[in-house]
Amino acid sequence: MLTGTCIVVEGVLQQPSLAVKHVIELKAEKVLHLGVVDHEKYPLSKKRVPLDALRDWAHFRPRTTTVASITRISNALIHAIPTFFQNNGFLFVQVPVITAIDSEGFSEKFRVTSLAAKTTKKEEPTEESDVRGVGLEMIKASIKEKSHQVEELKRNDSNRDALVAAILDLKKTNELVSQLEATEKMKAATSLKSNAVSTSEDHSPCLAYLTVSGRLHLESYACALGHVYSYGPRFRAETSQTAKYVAEMWMVEAEIAFAELEEAMSCATDLLKFLCKCVLDNCPEDMKFILKRVDKTVAHRLQSVISADFMKISYQEAVVVLKKVTEKNFKSKIEWGLPLTEEHENYLADEIYKVPVIVYNYPKEVKPFYVRLNDDGRTVAAFNVIIPKVGALIRGSQNEERMNMVTNRVKELDLPSEKYEWYLDLRRHGSVRHAGFSLGIDFMVLLATEITDVRNVIPFPRTYGKISN
């Protein structure tokens, strides 16, 4: 039977009749369905197709044992997330996917509009325009013939009257072509003008985007109800083609009322440890497969996250430590005020501390506008949780509750203040201290499976320049 064949069989499950590696045997009595495959065209006919190559057939990927295991592990994580939050007194809040704001202040966003279909809709060509188009092309072709005829008459110099007549005919033909081309341009301009759609006809009265983060919307519920969380797709219109970037990624976000930075860091690490334990407890068979086929150390790594005391260092300390490194040349400059790159973060967790690392108190320029300004006036109360072999898995912050501070940040980044009036209202009326974080669910799957490319754990990855289904 060829790989990929789909069958429905009726029979009896029993112990193997022969000494083989399988633990059960199906004694078939009746075949109820048979779905055949074209062996020459079916991409999974070859054994062990690399995961990177499988991305070209995303619709077939779940038929492979590796992707099936990844999917079940991902399902366990998705199930565990609400369990953790509900057990800790959080309420689930659905936040919008379409928003009018830039949730961070400097992110690359996808524009949402209903105008594109109206402005690009082309009219069906009429018979008259088809004839006119063909006629113009035929006249242009005749010009070449007439020009060739004039050149021949000039060389012969035998019939002056024929030469004069040919030159006159060529001139009239060129004038006719110019007139027809001018008419076509005028009609095309008129058509574009008539097809133009006013922005007032868009579905949204203002510019709308796919959300980058739901944390700002979560704040409104945190300030009313206490601890809240959400999860769903988040979007970034960046053009990066790295193993850690996709345009659409699922995130879990939490916001905690009456909390400061330390509470957010504590909740984030508790969630991370809970999810690691969930995978080990609930996915034993899939973890056996991952240990055998992907990475033999993955279970040990998950256990080490559960038992580890996370190393906490400030951004300032991280810069000092990295500057002392002499055995590695980093691709990006290490300087106070510049963001720590993925390479810098990985080196801290993988090579220097060899445990999960929390870096906190970043320069205000590298973090979103809403993060609380520290007393030094230079840094903000933000943190990244960096896991060995994975990188930054969680990003969080204590958010600015002071009206004057957040207003100044909006002005500094030249953000349209009218779009953030609803957000500023939360500071005008009953403001509270609050903090939160976001965790990339797809990155969590990387940690649980030791797969190195996030595009290989997302069912239908969306990346720059590539979308086919």
CSV table of C-alpha atoms in Angstrom, one decimal:
chain,number,residue,atom,x,y,z
A,1,MET,CA,0.0,0.0,0.0
A,2,LEU,CA,1.5,3.4,-1.0
A,3,THR,CA,2.3,6.1,1.5
A,4,GLY,CA,-0.6,8.5,1.9
A,5,THR,CA,-3.3,6.0,1.0
A,6,CYS,CA,-6.4,6.6,3.2
A,7,ILE,CA,-8.3,3.5,4.4
A,8,VAL,CA,-11.3,2.8,6.7
A,9,VAL,CA,-11.1,-0.8,7.9
A,10,GLU,CA,-13.4,-2.9,10.0
A,11,GLY,CA,-11.8,-5.6,12.1
A,12,VAL,CA,-10.4,-6.7,15.5
A,13,LEU,CA,-7.6,-5.1,17.4
A,14,GLN,CA,-5.4,-7.7,19.1
A,15,GLN,CA,-1.9,-8.5,20.3
A,16,PRO,CA,0.6,-9.1,17.4
A,17,SER,CA,0.5,-12.6,16.1
A,18,LEU,CA,4.2,-12.4,15.3
A,19,ALA,CA,7.2,-11.1,17.2
A,20,VAL,CA,7.5,-7.6,15.7
A,21,LYS,CA,8.1,-4.1,17.0
A,22,HIS,CA,4.4,-3.1,16.9
A,23,VAL,CA,2.4,-3.3,20.1
A,24,ILE,CA,-1.0,-3.9,18.5
A,25,GLU,CA,-2.3,-5.6,15.4
A,26,LEU,CA,-5.5,-5.0,13.4
A,27,LYS,CA,-7.0,-8.1,11.9
A,28,ALA,CA,-9.0,-6.6,9.0
A,29,GLU,CA,-12.3,-8.1,8.1
A,30,LYS,CA,-13.7,-5.5,5.8
A,31,VAL,CA,-12.3,-2.5,3.9
A,32,LEU,CA,-15.0,0.2,3.9
A,33,HIS,CA,-13.1,3.0,2.2
A,34,LEU,CA,-9.9,3.4,0.1
A,35,GLY,CA,-8.5,6.7,-0.9
A,36,VAL,CA,-5.6,6.3,-3.3
A,37,VAL,CA,-2.7,8.6,-4.1
A,38,ASP,CA,-0.7,9.5,-7.2
A,39,HIS,CA,2.7,8.2,-6.1
A,40,GLU,CA,4.6,10.2,-8.7
A,41,LYS,CA,3.0,13.6,-7.6
A,42,TYR,CA,2.4,13.0,-3.9
A,43,PRO,CA,5.2,15.0,-2.1
A,44,LEU,CA,5.3,12.7,0.9
A,45,SER,CA,6.1,9.6,-1.2
A,46,LYS,CA,9.7,10.2,-0.4
A,47,LYS,CA,10.9,9.1,3.1
A,48,ARG,CA,11.8,11.8,5.6
A,49,VAL,CA,11.1,15.0,3.6
A,50,PRO,CA,12.9,17.9,5.5
A,51,LEU,CA,10.7,20.2,7.5
A,52,ASP,CA,11.9,23.2,5.5
A,53,ALA,CA,10.8,21.5,2.3
A,54,LEU,CA,7.5,20.5,3.7
A,55,ARG,CA,6.5,24.2,4.1
A,56,ASP,CA,5.8,24.2,0.3
A,57,TRP,CA,3.1,21.6,1.0
A,58,ALA,CA,1.6,23.0,4.2
A,59,HIS,CA,-1.7,21.3,3.5
A,60,PHE,CA,0.0,17.9,3.6
A,61,ARG,CA,2.3,18.5,6.6
A,62,PRO,CA,0.0,17.2,9.3
A,63,ARG,CA,0.2,13.7,7.7
A,64,THR,CA,3.8,13.5,8.9
A,65,THR,CA,4.6,12.0,12.3
A,66,THR,CA,6.8,15.0,13.3
A,67,VAL,CA,4.2,17.6,12.5
A,68,ALA,CA,1.4,15.5,14.1
A,69,SER,CA,3.4,15.4,17.3
A,70,ILE,CA,4.1,19.1,17.1
A,71,THR,CA,0.4,19.8,16.7
A,72,ARG,CA,-0.6,17.7,19.7
A,73,ILE,CA,2.0,19.4,21.9
A,74,SER,CA,0.8,22.8,20.7
A,75,ASN,CA,-2.8,21.7,21.5
A,76,ALA,CA,-1.7,20.8,25.0
A,77,LEU,CA,-0.2,24.2,25.5
A,78,ILE,CA,-3.2,26.0,24.2
A,79,HIS,CA,-5.4,24.0,26.6
A,80,ALA,CA,-3.0,24.7,29.5
A,81,ILE,CA,-2.9,28.5,29.1
A,82,PRO,CA,-6.5,29.2,30.2
A,83,THR,CA,-6.2,26.6,32.9
A,84,PHE,CA,-3.3,28.6,34.4
A,85,PHE,CA,-5.0,31.9,34.3
A,86,GLN,CA,-8.4,30.7,35.5
A,87,ASN,CA,-6.7,29.0,38.4
A,88,ASN,CA,-5.0,32.2,39.3
A,89,GLY,CA,-8.1,34.5,39.2
A,90,PHE,CA,-7.8,35.9,35.7
A,91,LEU,CA,-10.7,36.7,33.4
A,92,PHE,CA,-10.5,36.1,29.7
A,93,VAL,CA,-11.1,39.2,27.5
A,94,GLN,CA,-11.4,39.1,23.7
A,95,VAL,CA,-9.4,42.0,22.3
A,96,PRO,CA,-9.9,43.3,18.7
A,97,VAL,CA,-7.8,42.1,15.8
A,98,ILE,CA,-8.6,45.4,13.8
A,99,THR,CA,-7.5,48.5,15.6
A,100,ALA,CA,-7.0,52.3,14.9
A,101,ILE,CA,-3.8,52.6,16.9
A,102,ASP,CA,-0.2,51.6,16.8
A,103,SER,CA,0.0,49.6,20.0
A,104,GLU,CA,3.7,50.2,20.4
A,105,GLY,CA,4.4,53.4,18.7
A,106,PHE,CA,7.0,52.3,16.2
A,107,SER,CA,5.9,49.0,14.7
A,108,GLU,CA,5.4,47.9,11.1
A,109,LYS,CA,1.6,47.4,10.6
A,110,PHE,CA,-0.7,45.9,8.1
A,111,ARG,CA,-3.3,48.4,6.8
A,112,VAL,CA,-6.9,47.2,6.7
A,113,THR,CA,-9.1,48.7,4.0
A,114,SER,CA,-12.1,47.8,1.9
A,115,LEU,CA,-11.2,50.3,-0.9
A,116,ALA,CA,-8.7,48.0,-2.7
A,117,ALA,CA,-11.4,45.9,-4.3
A,118,LYS,CA,-13.2,49.0,-5.5
A,119,THR,CA,-10.2,50.9,-6.9
A,120,THR,CA,-8.7,47.8,-8.7
A,121,LYS,CA,-11.9,46.5,-10.2
A,122,LYS,CA,-11.5,46.6,-14.0
A,123,GLU,CA,-14.2,47.1,-16.4
A,124,GLU,CA,-14.8,44.5,-19.0
A,125,PRO,CA,-13.4,45.7,-22.4
A,126,THR,CA,-16.1,46.7,-24.9
A,127,GLU,CA,-16.1,45.5,-28.5
A,128,GLU,CA,-15.5,49.1,-29.6
A,129,SER,CA,-12.4,49.5,-27.4
A,130,ASP,CA,-11.1,46.1,-28.7
A,131,VAL,CA,-11.5,47.2,-32.3
A,132,ARG,CA,-9.9,50.5,-31.6
A,133,GLY,CA,-7.0,48.9,-29.8
A,134,VAL,CA,-6.4,46.4,-32.7
A,135,GLY,CA,-6.8,49.3,-35.3
A,136,LEU,CA,-4.2,51.4,-33.6
A,137,GLU,CA,-1.7,48.5,-33.5
A,138,MET,CA,-2.3,47.8,-37.2
A,139,ILE,CA,-1.7,51.4,-38.1
A,140,LYS,CA,1.5,51.4,-36.1
A,141,ALA,CA,2.6,48.3,-38.0
A,142,SER,CA,1.8,50.0,-41.3
A,143,ILE,CA,4.1,52.9,-40.5
A,144,LYS,CA,7.1,50.6,-40.5
A,145,GLU,CA,6.1,49.3,-44.0
A,146,LYS,CA,5.5,52.9,-45.3
A,147,SER,CA,8.9,54.0,-43.9
A,148,HIS,CA,10.6,51.1,-45.6
A,149,GLN,CA,8.9,52.1,-48.9
A,150,VAL,CA,10.0,55.7,-48.6
A,151,GLU,CA,13.6,54.5,-48.0
A,152,GLU,CA,13.4,52.3,-51.1
A,153,LEU,CA,12.1,55.2,-53.3
A,154,LYS,CA,14.9,57.5,-52.0
A,155,ARG,CA,17.5,55.0,-53.0
A,156,ASN,CA,16.1,54.4,-56.5
A,157,ASP,CA,15.6,58.1,-57.2
A,158,SER,CA,13.6,57.2,-60.3
A,159,ASN,CA,10.1,58.3,-59.5
A,160,ARG,CA,10.0,61.7,-57.7
A,161,ASP,CA,6.2,61.9,-57.7
A,162,ALA,CA,5.9,58.5,-56.0
A,163,LEU,CA,8.4,59.5,-53.4
A,164,VAL,CA,6.5,62.7,-52.6
A,165,ALA,CA,3.2,60.8,-52.3
A,166,ALA,CA,4.8,58.2,-50.1
A,167,ILE,CA,6.3,60.8,-47.7
A,168,LEU,CA,2.9,62.6,-47.5
A,169,ASP,CA,1.1,59.3,-46.8
A,170,LEU,CA,3.6,58.5,-44.0
A,171,LYS,CA,3.2,61.9,-42.5
A,172,LYS,CA,-0.6,61.6,-42.4
A,173,THR,CA,-0.4,58.1,-40.9
A,174,ASN,CA,1.9,59.4,-38.1
A,175,GLU,CA,-0.5,62.2,-37.4
A,176,LEU,CA,-3.4,59.7,-37.2
A,177,VAL,CA,-1.5,57.6,-34.7
A,178,SER,CA,-0.7,60.6,-32.5
A,179,GLN,CA,-4.4,61.6,-32.5
A,180,LEU,CA,-5.5,58.1,-31.6
A,181,GLU,CA,-2.9,57.8,-28.8
A,182,ALA,CA,-4.0,61.1,-27.3
A,183,THR,CA,-7.6,60.0,-27.4
A,184,GLU,CA,-6.7,56.7,-25.6
A,185,LYS,CA,-4.8,58.6,-22.9
A,186,MET,CA,-7.7,61.0,-22.3
A,187,LYS,CA,-10.2,58.1,-22.0
A,188,ALA,CA,-7.8,56.3,-19.6
A,189,ALA,CA,-7.5,59.3,-17.4
A,190,THR,CA,-11.2,59.8,-17.4
A,191,SER,CA,-11.8,56.2,-16.5
A,192,LEU,CA,-9.3,56.4,-13.6
A,193,LYS,CA,-11.0,59.5,-12.3
A,194,SER,CA,-14.5,57.9,-12.5
A,195,ASN,CA,-13.2,54.7,-10.8
A,196,ALA,CA,-11.5,56.5,-7.9
A,197,VAL,CA,-13.2,55.9,-4.6
A,198,SER,CA,-13.3,58.5,-1.8
A,199,THR,CA,-11.7,57.4,1.5
A,200,SER,CA,-15.1,58.3,3.1
A,201,GLU,CA,-16.4,55.1,1.4
A,202,ASP,CA,-14.0,52.9,3.3
A,203,HIS,CA,-15.4,50.5,5.9
A,204,SER,CA,-13.6,52.4,8.7
A,205,PRO,CA,-13.8,56.2,8.9
A,206,CYS,CA,-10.1,56.3,9.9
A,207,LEU,CA,-7.0,54.4,9.1
A,208,ALA,CA,-7.3,50.8,10.5
A,209,TYR,CA,-4.6,48.2,11.1
A,210,LEU,CA,-4.2,44.5,12.1
A,211,THR,CA,-3.2,44.6,15.8
A,212,VAL,CA,0.4,44.2,16.9
A,213,SER,CA,-0.5,43.8,20.5
A,214,GLY,CA,-3.7,43.6,22.6
A,215,ARG,CA,-2.2,44.9,25.8
A,216,LEU,CA,-3.5,48.4,25.5
A,217,HIS,CA,-7.1,47.2,25.1
A,218,LEU,CA,-6.6,44.7,28.0
A,219,GLU,CA,-5.6,47.7,30.3
A,220,SER,CA,-9.2,49.0,30.1
A,221,TYR,CA,-10.5,45.8,31.6
A,222,ALA,CA,-7.7,45.4,34.1
A,223,CYS,CA,-8.4,48.8,35.5
A,224,ALA,CA,-12.1,47.7,36.0
A,225,LEU,CA,-12.0,44.0,36.8
A,226,GLY,CA,-8.5,43.2,38.1
A,227,HIS,CA,-6.4,40.4,36.5
A,228,VAL,CA,-7.2,39.7,32.8
A,229,TYR,CA,-5.7,37.8,29.9
A,230,SER,CA,-6.3,37.2,26.2
A,231,TYR,CA,-4.8,35.2,23.4
A,232,GLY,CA,-5.1,35.3,19.6
A,233,PRO,CA,-3.3,36.3,16.4
A,234,ARG,CA,-1.0,39.3,16.3
A,235,PHE,CA,0.5,40.8,13.1
A,236,ARG,CA,3.7,42.5,12.1
A,237,ALA,CA,4.4,43.7,8.5
A,238,GLU,CA,8.2,43.4,8.7
A,239,THR,CA,10.2,42.0,5.9
A,240,SER,CA,12.5,39.8,8.0
A,241,GLN,CA,13.2,36.3,6.7
A,242,THR,CA,14.7,34.8,9.8
A,243,ALA,CA,13.8,31.5,11.6
A,244,LYS,CA,12.1,33.5,14.4
A,245,TYR,CA,9.8,35.7,12.4
A,246,VAL,CA,6.4,35.3,10.8
A,247,ALA,CA,3.9,38.0,9.9
A,248,GLU,CA,1.1,36.3,11.9
A,249,MET,CA,1.8,34.8,15.3
A,250,TRP,CA,-0.4,33.8,18.2
A,251,MET,CA,0.3,35.5,21.5
A,252,VAL,CA,-1.0,35.2,25.0
A,253,GLU,CA,-1.2,38.5,26.9
A,254,ALA,CA,-1.9,39.3,30.5
A,255,GLU,CA,-2.5,42.5,32.4
A,256,ILE,CA,-2.5,42.7,36.2
A,257,ALA,CA,-4.1,45.6,38.2
A,258,PHE,CA,-2.4,47.1,41.3
A,259,ALA,CA,0.9,45.4,40.2
A,260,GLU,CA,4.4,46.6,39.5
A,261,LEU,CA,7.3,45.1,37.5
A,262,GLU,CA,8.2,42.4,40.0
A,263,GLU,CA,4.7,41.0,40.1
A,264,ALA,CA,4.6,40.8,36.3
A,265,MET,CA,8.0,39.0,36.1
A,266,SER,CA,6.8,36.6,38.8
A,267,CYS,CA,3.6,35.8,37.0
A,268,ALA,CA,5.4,35.3,33.7
A,269,THR,CA,7.9,32.8,35.1
A,270,ASP,CA,5.1,30.9,36.9
A,271,LEU,CA,3.2,30.6,33.6
A,272,LEU,CA,6.3,29.4,31.8
A,273,LYS,CA,7.1,26.7,34.4
A,274,PHE,CA,3.4,25.6,34.4
A,275,LEU,CA,3.5,25.2,30.6
A,276,CYS,CA,6.7,23.2,30.6
A,277,LYS,CA,5.3,20.9,33.3
A,278,CYS,CA,2.1,20.5,31.2
A,279,VAL,CA,4.0,19.2,28.2
A,280,LEU,CA,6.0,16.7,30.2
A,281,ASP,CA,2.9,15.5,32.1
A,282,ASN,CA,0.4,15.3,29.2
A,283,CYS,CA,2.4,14.5,26.1
A,284,PRO,CA,4.5,11.5,27.0
A,285,GLU,CA,4.2,9.6,23.7
A,286,ASP,CA,4.9,12.7,21.6
A,287,MET,CA,7.8,13.7,23.8
A,288,LYS,CA,9.2,10.2,23.3
A,289,PHE,CA,9.1,10.7,19.5
A,290,ILE,CA,10.7,14.2,19.8
A,291,LEU,CA,13.5,12.8,22.0
A,292,LYS,CA,14.2,10.1,19.5
A,293,ARG,CA,13.9,12.1,16.2
A,294,VAL,CA,14.6,15.7,17.1
A,295,ASP,CA,16.6,16.3,20.2
A,296,LYS,CA,17.6,13.9,23.0
A,297,THR,CA,17.9,16.7,25.6
A,298,VAL,CA,14.5,18.4,25.2
A,299,ALA,CA,12.9,16.8,28.3
A,300,HIS,CA,16.0,17.7,30.4
A,301,ARG,CA,15.7,21.3,29.1
A,302,LEU,CA,12.1,21.6,30.0
A,303,GLN,CA,12.8,20.2,33.5
A,304,SER,CA,15.6,22.6,34.0
A,305,VAL,CA,13.3,25.5,33.2
A,306,ILE,CA,10.8,24.2,35.8
A,307,SER,CA,13.5,23.9,38.5
A,308,ALA,CA,15.7,26.8,37.7
A,309,ASP,CA,16.1,30.1,39.5
A,310,PHE,CA,15.9,32.6,36.7
A,311,MET,CA,18.9,35.0,36.6
A,312,LYS,CA,17.8,38.7,36.8
A,313,ILE,CA,20.1,41.4,35.4
A,314,SER,CA,19.5,45.0,34.4
A,315,TYR,CA,20.0,46.1,30.8
A,316,GLN,CA,23.0,48.1,32.1
A,317,GLU,CA,24.6,45.0,33.6
A,318,ALA,CA,23.9,43.0,30.4
A,319,VAL,CA,25.7,45.6,28.3
A,320,VAL,CA,28.7,45.6,30.7
A,321,VAL,CA,28.9,41.8,30.7
A,322,LEU,CA,28.7,41.5,26.9
A,323,LYS,CA,31.3,44.2,26.4
A,324,LYS,CA,33.7,42.1,28.3
A,325,VAL,CA,33.3,39.1,25.9
A,326,THR,CA,36.5,38.7,23.9
A,327,GLU,CA,36.1,35.2,22.4
A,328,LYS,CA,33.2,36.2,20.1
A,329,ASN,CA,32.7,39.0,17.6
A,330,PHE,CA,29.1,40.1,17.6
A,331,LYS,CA,27.5,41.2,14.4
A,332,SER,CA,25.8,44.2,16.0
A,333,LYS,CA,27.4,46.9,18.2
A,334,ILE,CA,27.1,46.6,22.0
A,335,GLU,CA,26.4,50.1,23.3
A,336,TRP,CA,24.1,51.6,25.9
A,337,GLY,CA,21.0,52.8,24.3
A,338,LEU,CA,20.9,50.3,21.5
A,339,PRO,CA,18.6,47.3,21.6
A,340,LEU,CA,20.0,43.9,22.5
A,341,THR,CA,19.8,41.7,19.4
A,342,GLU,CA,18.8,38.1,19.3
A,343,GLU,CA,22.5,37.2,19.2
A,344,HIS,CA,23.2,39.2,22.3
A,345,GLU,CA,20.3,37.7,24.2
A,346,ASN,CA,21.2,34.2,23.2
A,347,TYR,CA,24.8,34.6,24.3
A,348,LEU,CA,23.7,35.7,27.7
A,349,ALA,CA,21.4,32.7,28.3
A,350,ASP,CA,23.4,30.0,26.4
A,351,GLU,CA,27.0,30.9,27.1
A,352,ILE,CA,27.4,33.2,30.1
A,353,TYR,CA,24.7,32.2,32.6
A,354,LYS,CA,23.4,28.9,31.1
A,355,VAL,CA,20.0,29.4,32.7
A,356,PRO,CA,16.9,31.4,31.9
A,357,VAL,CA,17.7,35.1,32.1
A,358,ILE,CA,15.4,38.1,32.8
A,359,VAL,CA,16.8,41.4,31.5
A,360,TYR,CA,15.0,44.5,32.9
A,361,ASN,CA,15.1,48.3,32.9
A,362,TYR,CA,15.7,49.0,29.2
A,363,PRO,CA,16.4,52.4,27.7
A,364,LYS,CA,13.1,54.1,26.9
A,365,GLU,CA,13.9,54.5,23.2
A,366,VAL,CA,13.8,50.7,22.6
A,367,LYS,CA,10.5,50.0,24.3
A,368,PRO,CA,6.9,51.0,23.6
A,369,PHE,CA,5.6,54.4,24.6
A,370,TYR,CA,3.3,53.2,27.3
A,371,VAL,CA,6.0,51.6,29.5
A,372,ARG,CA,6.6,53.3,32.9
A,373,LEU,CA,9.5,55.7,33.1
A,374,ASN,CA,12.0,54.9,35.9
A,375,ASP,CA,13.2,57.6,38.3
A,376,ASP,CA,16.5,57.9,36.4
A,377,GLY,CA,14.6,59.4,33.4
A,378,ARG,CA,16.5,57.2,31.0
A,379,THR,CA,15.2,53.7,31.5
A,380,VAL,CA,11.7,52.2,31.6
A,381,ALA,CA,10.3,49.3,33.7
A,382,ALA,CA,10.3,46.6,31.0
A,383,PHE,CA,11.7,43.1,30.9
A,384,ASN,CA,12.5,40.2,28.5
A,385,VAL,CA,12.6,36.5,29.6
A,386,ILE,CA,15.3,34.8,27.6
A,387,ILE,CA,15.4,31.0,27.5
A,388,PRO,CA,18.6,29.0,26.4
A,389,LYS,CA,18.4,27.7,22.8
A,390,VAL,CA,15.1,29.7,22.2
A,391,GLY,CA,15.7,33.3,22.9
A,392,ALA,CA,13.3,36.0,24.2
A,393,LEU,CA,10.1,34.1,24.9
A,394,ILE,CA,8.3,36.6,27.1
A,395,ARG,CA,8.3,40.4,26.9
A,396,GLY,CA,6.6,42.5,29.6
A,397,SER,CA,6.4,45.8,31.5
A,398,GLN,CA,4.9,47.9,34.1
A,399,ASN,CA,2.8,50.5,32.3
A,400,GLU,CA,2.7,54.2,32.8
A,401,GLU,CA,-0.2,55.3,35.0
A,402,ARG,CA,0.8,59.0,35.2
A,403,MET,CA,-1.1,61.1,32.8
A,404,ASN,CA,1.7,63.7,32.1
A,405,MET,CA,4.3,61.0,31.5
A,406,VAL,CA,2.3,59.0,28.9
A,407,THR,CA,1.3,62.3,27.2
A,408,ASN,CA,4.9,63.3,26.9
A,409,ARG,CA,5.8,59.9,25.4
A,410,VAL,CA,3.0,60.2,22.8
A,411,LYS,CA,4.4,63.7,21.8
A,412,GLU,CA,8.0,62.4,21.7
A,413,LEU,CA,7.1,59.7,19.2
A,414,ASP,CA,4.8,62.1,17.3
A,415,LEU,CA,1.9,59.8,17.6
A,416,PRO,CA,-1.6,61.1,16.6
A,417,SER,CA,-2.9,62.0,20.0
A,418,GLU,CA,-6.5,62.0,19.0
A,419,LYS,CA,-6.3,58.2,18.3
A,420,TYR,CA,-5.1,57.6,21.9
A,421,GLU,CA,-7.7,59.8,23.7
A,422,TRP,CA,-9.5,56.6,24.9
A,423,TYR,CA,-6.2,55.3,26.3
A,424,LEU,CA,-5.4,58.6,28.0
A,425,ASP,CA,-8.9,58.5,29.5
A,426,LEU,CA,-7.8,55.6,31.6
A,427,ARG,CA,-5.3,57.9,33.2
A,428,ARG,CA,-7.7,60.8,33.6
A,429,HIS,CA,-10.3,58.7,35.4
A,430,GLY,CA,-9.4,56.3,38.2
A,431,SER,CA,-5.9,55.3,37.1
A,432,VAL,CA,-4.1,52.5,38.9
A,433,ARG,CA,-0.7,50.9,38.7
A,434,HIS,CA,-0.6,47.9,36.5
A,435,ALA,CA,1.8,45.6,34.7
A,436,GLY,CA,1.6,42.8,32.2
A,437,PHE,CA,3.4,40.7,29.6
A,438,SER,CA,3.0,38.8,26.3
A,439,LEU,CA,4.2,35.3,25.5
A,440,GLY,CA,4.6,33.9,22.0
A,441,ILE,CA,2.7,30.7,21.9
A,442,ASP,CA,4.6,29.5,18.8
A,443,PHE,CA,7.9,30.2,20.5
A,444,MET,CA,6.7,28.1,23.4
A,445,VAL,CA,6.2,25.3,21.0
A,446,LEU,CA,9.8,25.7,19.9
A,447,LEU,CA,10.9,25.3,23.5
A,448,ALA,CA,8.8,22.2,24.0
A,449,THR,CA,10.0,20.5,20.8
A,450,GLU,CA,13.5,21.9,20.1
A,451,ILE,CA,12.4,22.7,16.5
A,452,THR,CA,14.6,25.7,15.6
A,453,ASP,CA,12.4,27.4,13.0
A,454,VAL,CA,9.1,28.9,14.0
A,455,ARG,CA,7.8,28.4,10.5
A,456,ASN,CA,7.9,24.7,11.0
A,457,VAL,CA,5.6,24.7,14.0
A,458,ILE,CA,2.9,27.0,12.7
A,459,PRO,CA,0.3,25.2,10.6
A,460,PHE,CA,0.1,27.8,7.8
A,461,PRO,CA,3.0,30.2,8.3
A,462,ARG,CA,2.7,33.7,6.8
A,463,THR,CA,6.0,35.3,5.8
A,464,TYR,CA,7.2,38.2,3.6
A,465,GLY,CA,6.6,37.4,0.0
A,466,LYS,CA,5.1,34.0,0.5
A,467,ILE,CA,1.5,33.1,0.9
A,468,SER,CA,-0.2,30.4,-1.3
A,469,ASN,CA,-3.2,29.1,0.7
